[in-house]
Amino acid sequence: MISWRGSSPKNNRAGLLSLLVNTQVRITEVAPRDGLQAETAIVATDRKADLVRALNATRVDEIEISSFVSPKWIPQLGDAKELFALIAAEKPAGMIYSALVPNERGLQGALAVNAHARQEHGIERLIDKISVFTAASEGFSLKNTNATIEETLLRFAPVIEQAHHQGLMVRGYISCIIQCPFDGGISPIQVGDVASKLLDLGIDELDLGDTIGAATPETIEPVIMEVIDRLQGDATNPFGDPTLTLHLHDTFGHASECVKMALDLGVRSFDSAAGGLGGCPYASTETSRAPGNISTLQLLNTIAEMGYTTKVDLDAMAAASKIASGLLP
Ligand code: HMG
Ligand code: MG
C-alpha cells in the first residue's frame, strides 16, 4: 500500500519509495456514460451494448456504463436499466461496472438493476460501484444538479450509507477542479474542502474532474497536492484500489501533460473515453460546447511513455475506440 501520510509524497521518503515501485495504473473507461451523455443524437441501446462488449474485451479495470439520473435532464442515458439488462450475462470476471447516481431515487434504480440481474443470471452484483457527483463551484453544481454543493452532499449521505450497506463501492466526483464555465477560476482550497466533506461522508474513491479541460501541469499540481493532503495517507481504499482518480477533458490539448504531472505526484488511477468521446452538457455555455474526455488510447500511450503499465489490451482498445467513434454521426 502506498503511503501519502505527511505533507506530500515528494517530501515523504517512505511514500516516495512506495510510489516508485508501484507502476501499475488503473483505468476506468467512461465512454458509455460521459462519452454519450452530451450527444444530441440518442444512441440506440443495442449499439451501446456493442460498445460495452468491445470494452469488456479490453481488460480495463472498470467501465462506467450509464447514469441513473433524471431522463428529463439527460435523455441520452434514459435507457440505463435496459442497457444493463442487455449486457448482464456477459460481464467478465473481475471487471467493475459502475453508474452515476445523483440521489436516493438513482440508487433505487441501480439496486433494482442488481436485483434483476441476481434473479435472472445469479449475479451477486452487476453494478459494483455507484458514483455520486458534486462540484468545487456553486455555479456548476446548480446548473448540473439544481442544488448547491451543500445540498448535493446532504443528498449523498443516505445514498452512500445504503450503497455501502448493499456492498457497493462509492466514488465521489468533484467537477470543475480548475475552472468553472460559470464561476471562473477555482482555488485548490475550494477543491480540498469539498474533498474533505466527501471523505467525511465515507466515499471509497475521490475523482477529480477537470470538466472543461482547463488544466495545465502548473495549475493541476497544487490541486492534486491539496487533495493528497486531505487524504492523509489513504492512497488505497478498502477494495484495494487507489483512492484518488483523475478525470481529464482535453479541450486545449494539455491532458497528457497533466497525466504526466499526476503520475509524478503519485496518482495511479485515471478515467478516459474510447474515441475521446464526451463532455458534460451542463458544462457547455451558449458559445462553446463542452469538450471530450482524454481518449483512452492517448492516455495509454502517455502512461507507457512514462514507464508505467496497465492491464489494457491495446489492440482490443483500438477496436473499441473505432466502435465508439462510429456511434456518433
Ligand atoms: P430536479 O429537477 O431538481 O429534481 O433535478 P426533482 O427531484 O425535482 O425531480 C425532477 C424529475 O426528475 C421528477 O420527475 C423526478 O421524479 C425525476 P417528474 O415528477 O417531473 O416526472 N427524478 C429522477 N428520475 C430518474 N432518476 C433519478 C431522478 N431524480 C429525480 N435519479 C437531479 C435534480 C439531480 C435529478 C437532476 O439535476 C439530474 O438528474 N441531474 C443530472 C445531470 C447529469 O447527469 N450531468 C452529467 C453528469 S456529471 C458530469 O458529467 C461530470 C463528470 O463527468 C466529471 C467531470 O467531468 O467533471 C462526472
Ligand atoms: Mg466528465
Coordinates of C-alpha atoms and ligand atoms in Angstrom, one line a residue:
M1 CA 0.0 0.0 0.0
I2 CA 1.3 3.4 -0.9
S3 CA 1.5 5.9 1.9
W4 CA 0.9 9.5 1.3
R5 CA 1.0 10.3 5.1
G6 CA 2.9 13.5 5.5
S7 CA 2.6 16.8 3.7
S8 CA 3.3 15.5 0.2
P9 CA 4.6 12.3 -1.5
K10 CA 7.6 14.3 -2.7
N11 CA 8.6 15.2 0.8
N12 CA 7.8 11.8 2.3
R13 CA 10.6 9.3 1.7
A14 CA 8.6 6.2 2.6
G15 CA 5.7 7.3 0.4
L16 CA 8.0 8.1 -2.5
L17 CA 9.7 4.7 -2.2
S18 CA 6.3 3.0 -2.4
L19 CA 5.3 5.1 -5.4
L20 CA 8.5 4.2 -7.2
V21 CA 7.7 0.5 -7.0
N22 CA 4.0 0.9 -7.9
T23 CA 4.0 1.2 -11.6
Q24 CA 0.5 -0.3 -12.3
V25 CA -2.1 2.2 -13.3
R26 CA -5.8 1.7 -13.0
I27 CA -8.1 2.7 -16.0
T28 CA -11.8 3.5 -15.9
E29 CA -13.4 3.7 -19.3
V30 CA -16.2 6.3 -19.3
A31 CA -17.2 6.4 -23.0
P32 CA -20.7 4.7 -22.5
R33 CA -21.6 7.3 -19.8
D34 CA -19.6 10.5 -20.2
G35 CA -19.0 9.8 -23.9
L36 CA -22.7 9.7 -24.8
Q37 CA -24.4 11.9 -22.3
A38 CA -23.9 15.1 -24.3
E39 CA -24.6 13.9 -27.8
T40 CA -27.7 15.4 -29.4
A41 CA -28.3 12.1 -31.2
I42 CA -29.6 9.4 -28.8
V43 CA -27.7 6.2 -29.4
A44 CA -29.8 3.0 -29.6
T45 CA -29.4 0.8 -26.6
D46 CA -28.2 -2.2 -28.6
R47 CA -25.4 -0.1 -30.1
K48 CA -24.4 1.0 -26.6
A49 CA -24.3 -2.7 -25.6
D50 CA -22.0 -3.4 -28.6
L51 CA -19.6 -0.7 -27.2
V52 CA -19.7 -2.3 -23.7
R53 CA -19.0 -5.7 -25.2
A54 CA -16.0 -4.3 -27.1
L55 CA -14.8 -2.6 -23.9
N56 CA -15.2 -5.8 -21.9
A57 CA -12.6 -7.3 -24.2
T58 CA -10.0 -4.5 -23.5
R59 CA -9.4 -5.6 -19.8
V60 CA -9.8 -2.1 -18.5
D61 CA -10.3 -2.2 -14.7
E62 CA -13.7 -0.5 -14.7
I63 CA -16.4 0.6 -17.2
E64 CA -18.8 3.4 -16.2
I65 CA -21.8 2.1 -18.0
S66 CA -24.5 4.7 -17.6
S67 CA -26.3 7.1 -15.2
F68 CA -29.4 6.8 -13.0
V69 CA -30.2 10.5 -13.4
S70 CA -33.4 12.3 -14.4
P71 CA -34.2 11.4 -18.1
K72 CA -35.6 14.9 -18.3
W73 CA -32.0 16.2 -17.7
I74 CA -30.1 13.5 -19.6
P75 CA -32.4 11.7 -22.0
Q76 CA -29.3 10.2 -23.7
L77 CA -28.9 7.8 -20.8
G78 CA -32.6 7.2 -20.0
D79 CA -32.1 3.6 -21.0
A80 CA -29.7 2.6 -18.2
K81 CA -31.9 -0.2 -16.9
E82 CA -32.4 -1.7 -20.4
L83 CA -28.7 -1.4 -21.2
F84 CA -27.7 -3.3 -18.0
A85 CA -30.3 -6.0 -18.8
L86 CA -28.7 -6.4 -22.3
I87 CA -25.1 -6.8 -21.0
A88 CA -25.7 -8.6 -17.7
A89 CA -24.9 -12.1 -18.8
E90 CA -21.6 -11.1 -20.5
K91 CA -19.8 -9.3 -17.6
P92 CA -16.2 -10.5 -17.4
A93 CA -14.9 -11.9 -14.1
G94 CA -13.1 -9.2 -12.1
M95 CA -14.5 -6.3 -14.1
I96 CA -16.0 -3.4 -12.2
Y97 CA -19.2 -1.9 -13.6
S98 CA -20.3 1.5 -12.3
A99 CA -23.0 4.1 -12.8
L100 CA -23.7 7.7 -11.8
V101 CA -26.3 8.3 -9.1
P102 CA -27.3 11.8 -8.0
N103 CA -29.9 11.0 -5.3
E104 CA -31.8 8.2 -3.5
R105 CA -34.1 7.7 -6.5
G106 CA -31.0 7.0 -8.6
L107 CA -29.7 4.5 -6.1
Q108 CA -33.0 2.7 -6.1
G109 CA -32.6 2.4 -9.9
A110 CA -29.2 0.9 -9.6
L111 CA -30.3 -1.6 -6.8
A112 CA -33.3 -2.7 -8.9
V113 CA -30.9 -3.5 -11.8
N114 CA -28.8 -5.6 -9.4
A115 CA -31.8 -7.4 -8.0
H116 CA -33.0 -8.2 -11.6
A117 CA -29.5 -9.5 -12.6
R118 CA -29.4 -11.6 -9.4
Q119 CA -32.8 -13.1 -10.2
E120 CA -32.2 -13.7 -13.9
H121 CA -28.5 -14.6 -14.1
G122 CA -27.5 -15.4 -10.5
I123 CA -25.0 -12.4 -10.5
E124 CA -24.2 -11.3 -7.0
R125 CA -23.7 -7.6 -8.1
L126 CA -23.9 -6.4 -11.7
I127 CA -23.3 -2.8 -10.6
D128 CA -20.3 -2.9 -8.2
K129 CA -19.9 0.8 -7.7
I130 CA -22.0 4.0 -7.7
S131 CA -20.7 7.4 -8.4
V132 CA -22.1 10.5 -6.7
F133 CA -21.1 13.8 -8.2
T134 CA -20.8 17.3 -6.9
A135 CA -18.5 20.3 -7.9
A136 CA -16.0 22.7 -6.5
S137 CA -18.0 25.6 -7.8
E138 CA -21.6 26.6 -6.9
G139 CA -22.4 27.7 -10.4
F140 CA -21.7 24.3 -11.9
S141 CA -23.4 22.5 -9.1
L142 CA -26.6 24.4 -9.6
K143 CA -26.5 24.0 -13.4
N144 CA -25.8 20.3 -13.2
T145 CA -27.9 19.1 -10.3
N146 CA -30.2 22.1 -9.4
A147 CA -28.6 22.0 -6.0
T148 CA -25.9 23.9 -4.1
I149 CA -22.8 21.9 -3.2
E150 CA -24.0 21.6 0.4
E151 CA -27.4 20.3 -0.8
T152 CA -25.7 17.7 -3.0
L153 CA -23.8 16.5 0.0
L154 CA -26.9 16.2 2.1
R155 CA -28.5 14.1 -0.7
F156 CA -25.4 11.9 -0.8
A157 CA -25.3 11.0 2.9
P158 CA -28.2 8.4 2.8
V159 CA -27.1 7.2 -0.7
I160 CA -23.6 6.4 0.5
E161 CA -24.9 4.7 3.6
Q162 CA -27.3 2.5 1.7
A163 CA -24.9 1.7 -1.0
H164 CA -22.3 0.5 1.5
H165 CA -25.0 -1.5 3.2
Q166 CA -25.6 -3.3 -0.1
G167 CA -21.8 -3.9 -0.5
L168 CA -21.4 -1.3 -3.3
M169 CA -18.3 0.9 -3.6
V170 CA -18.8 4.6 -3.8
R171 CA -16.9 7.0 -6.0
G172 CA -17.3 10.8 -5.3
Y173 CA -16.7 13.1 -8.3
I174 CA -15.7 16.7 -7.8
S175 CA -16.2 18.7 -11.1
C176 CA -14.6 21.9 -12.1
I177 CA -11.4 21.4 -10.1
I178 CA -9.5 24.1 -12.1
Q179 CA -12.1 26.3 -13.8
C180 CA -15.9 26.6 -13.9
P181 CA -17.6 27.8 -17.1
F182 CA -20.0 29.9 -14.9
D183 CA -17.9 31.0 -11.8
G184 CA -14.4 31.2 -13.3
G185 CA -11.2 30.2 -11.5
I186 CA -11.3 27.6 -8.7
S187 CA -8.7 27.5 -5.9
P188 CA -7.1 24.3 -4.7
I189 CA -8.6 25.0 -1.2
Q190 CA -12.1 25.0 -2.6
V191 CA -11.4 21.6 -4.1
G192 CA -9.8 20.4 -0.9
D193 CA -12.7 21.5 1.2
V194 CA -15.2 19.6 -1.0
A195 CA -12.9 16.6 -1.0
S196 CA -12.7 16.6 2.8
K197 CA -16.5 16.7 3.1
L198 CA -16.9 13.8 0.6
L199 CA -14.3 11.8 2.5
D200 CA -16.2 12.5 5.8
L201 CA -19.3 11.0 4.2
G202 CA -17.3 7.8 3.6
I203 CA -16.7 7.6 -0.1
D204 CA -14.2 5.0 -1.2
E205 CA -12.7 6.9 -4.1
L206 CA -12.3 10.5 -4.9
D207 CA -12.4 11.5 -8.6
L208 CA -11.2 15.0 -9.6
G209 CA -12.9 16.3 -12.8
D210 CA -11.3 18.9 -15.0
T211 CA -14.7 19.2 -16.5
I212 CA -13.9 21.8 -19.2
G213 CA -10.3 20.7 -19.9
A214 CA -8.8 23.9 -18.4
A215 CA -5.9 22.3 -16.5
T216 CA -2.2 22.6 -17.2
P217 CA 0.5 20.8 -15.3
E218 CA 1.2 24.0 -13.4
T219 CA -2.4 24.5 -12.3
I220 CA -3.2 20.9 -11.6
E221 CA -0.2 20.3 -9.4
P222 CA -1.4 22.4 -6.4
V223 CA -4.8 20.9 -6.6
I224 CA -3.5 17.3 -6.5
M225 CA -1.2 18.2 -3.7
E226 CA -4.0 19.8 -1.7
V227 CA -6.2 16.7 -2.2
I228 CA -3.4 14.3 -1.3
D229 CA -3.0 16.2 2.0
R230 CA -6.8 15.9 2.6
L231 CA -6.4 12.1 2.0
Q232 CA -4.0 11.9 5.0
G233 CA -2.3 8.8 3.8
D234 CA -5.2 6.9 2.4
A235 CA -3.8 6.0 -1.0
T236 CA -5.7 2.7 -1.3
N237 CA -9.3 2.1 -0.4
P238 CA -10.9 -0.9 1.4
F239 CA -11.3 -2.6 -2.0
G240 CA -7.6 -2.4 -2.7
D241 CA -7.9 0.3 -5.4
P242 CA -6.3 3.7 -5.5
T243 CA -8.3 6.3 -3.5
L244 CA -7.6 9.1 -5.9
T245 CA -8.6 9.2 -9.6
L246 CA -8.1 11.9 -12.2
H247 CA -10.8 12.6 -14.8
L248 CA -9.4 14.9 -17.6
H249 CA -11.1 16.5 -20.6
D250 CA -8.7 17.5 -23.4
T251 CA -10.1 20.8 -24.7
F252 CA -6.8 22.6 -25.1
G253 CA -4.5 19.6 -25.6
H254 CA -3.0 19.6 -22.1
A255 CA -4.5 16.4 -20.8
S256 CA -1.4 14.2 -21.5
E257 CA 0.9 16.7 -19.8
C258 CA -1.4 16.7 -16.8
V259 CA -1.4 12.9 -16.7
K260 CA 2.4 13.0 -16.5
M261 CA 2.4 15.5 -13.7
A262 CA -0.2 13.4 -11.8
L263 CA 1.9 10.2 -12.3
D264 CA 4.9 12.1 -10.8
L265 CA 2.8 13.1 -7.8
G266 CA 1.6 9.5 -7.2
V267 CA -1.8 9.4 -8.9
R268 CA -2.3 5.8 -10.2
S269 CA -5.9 5.9 -11.5
F270 CA -7.4 7.7 -14.5
D271 CA -10.6 8.0 -16.4
S272 CA -10.7 8.2 -20.2
A273 CA -13.1 7.6 -23.1
A274 CA -12.7 5.3 -26.1
G275 CA -12.5 7.6 -29.1
G276 CA -12.2 10.7 -26.9
L277 CA -16.0 10.9 -26.8
G278 CA -17.7 13.0 -24.3
G279 CA -18.3 16.2 -22.3
C280 CA -20.8 17.3 -19.8
P281 CA -23.9 19.0 -21.2
Y282 CA -24.2 21.3 -18.2
A283 CA -20.6 22.4 -18.7
S284 CA -21.4 23.9 -22.1
T285 CA -22.1 27.6 -22.5
E286 CA -24.1 29.3 -25.2
T287 CA -21.0 29.8 -27.3
S288 CA -18.9 26.8 -26.5
R289 CA -19.7 23.1 -26.4
A290 CA -18.1 21.0 -23.5
P291 CA -15.1 19.1 -24.9
G292 CA -14.4 15.4 -25.0
N293 CA -12.6 13.3 -22.4
I294 CA -9.0 12.3 -22.9
S295 CA -9.0 9.4 -25.3
T296 CA -8.1 6.1 -23.8
L297 CA -5.5 5.3 -26.4
Q298 CA -3.9 8.6 -25.8
L299 CA -3.9 8.0 -22.1
L300 CA -2.4 4.5 -22.5
N301 CA 0.4 5.9 -24.7
T302 CA 1.2 8.6 -22.1
I303 CA 1.3 6.1 -19.3
A304 CA 3.6 3.8 -21.3
E305 CA 5.8 6.7 -22.3
M306 CA 6.2 7.4 -18.6
G307 CA 7.2 3.8 -17.9
Y308 CA 4.0 2.7 -16.2
T309 CA 1.8 -0.3 -17.0
T310 CA -1.9 -1.1 -17.3
K311 CA -3.9 -4.3 -17.8
V312 CA -5.3 -3.0 -21.0
D313 CA -5.0 -4.8 -24.3
L314 CA -4.1 -2.1 -26.9
D315 CA -5.5 -3.9 -30.0
A316 CA -8.8 -4.5 -28.2
M317 CA -8.9 -0.9 -27.2
A318 CA -8.2 0.3 -30.7
A319 CA -11.2 -1.8 -31.9
A320 CA -13.4 -0.5 -29.1
S321 CA -12.3 3.1 -30.0
K322 CA -13.4 2.5 -33.6
I323 CA -16.8 1.3 -32.4
A324 CA -17.1 4.3 -30.0
S325 CA -16.3 6.8 -32.8
G326 CA -18.8 5.1 -35.1
L327 CA -21.7 5.7 -32.7
L328 CA -21.7 9.4 -33.5
P329 CA -23.0 10.9 -36.7
Ligands
HMG1 P1 -34.5 18.3 -10.1 O1 -35.3 18.7 -11.3 O2 -34.1 19.3 -9.1 O3 -35.2 17.1 -9.3 O4 -33.2 17.5 -10.7 P2 -36.6 16.7 -8.8 O5 -36.4 15.9 -7.6 O6 -37.4 17.9 -8.8 O7 -37.1 15.8 -9.9 C1 -37.5 16.2 -11.2 C2 -38.0 15.0 -12.0 O8 -37.0 14.0 -12.2 C3 -39.1 14.3 -11.3 O9 -39.9 13.7 -12.2 C4 -38.3 13.2 -10.5 O10 -39.1 12.1 -10.2 C5 -37.3 12.8 -11.6 P3 -41.4 14.3 -12.5 O11 -42.1 14.2 -11.3 O12 -41.1 15.7 -13.0 O13 -41.9 13.3 -13.6 N1 -36.0 12.3 -11.0 C6 -35.4 11.2 -11.4 N2 -35.7 10.3 -12.4 C7 -34.9 9.3 -12.6 N3 -33.8 9.1 -11.8 C8 -33.4 9.9 -10.8 C9 -34.3 11.0 -10.6 N4 -34.3 12.0 -9.7 C10 -35.3 12.8 -9.9 N5 -32.3 9.7 -10.1 C11 -31.5 15.9 -10.5 C12 -32.2 17.0 -9.8 C13 -30.2 15.6 -9.7 C14 -32.4 14.7 -10.5 C15 -31.1 16.4 -11.9 O14 -30.5 17.6 -11.8 C16 -30.2 15.5 -12.6 O15 -30.6 14.4 -13.0 N6 -29.0 15.9 -13.0 C17 -28.0 15.1 -13.6 C18 -27.2 15.9 -14.5 C19 -26.1 15.0 -15.1 O16 -26.2 13.8 -15.2 N7 -25.0 15.6 -15.5 C20 -23.9 14.9 -16.1 C21 -23.1 14.1 -15.1 S1 -21.9 15.0 -14.2 C22 -20.5 15.1 -15.2 O17 -20.7 14.7 -16.4 C23 -19.2 15.5 -14.7 C24 -18.3 14.3 -14.6 O18 -18.0 13.7 -15.8 C25 -16.9 14.7 -14.0 C26 -16.3 16.0 -14.7 O19 -16.1 15.9 -15.9 O20 -16.1 17.0 -14.0 C27 -18.8 13.2 -13.6
MG2 MG -16.6 14.4 -17.4

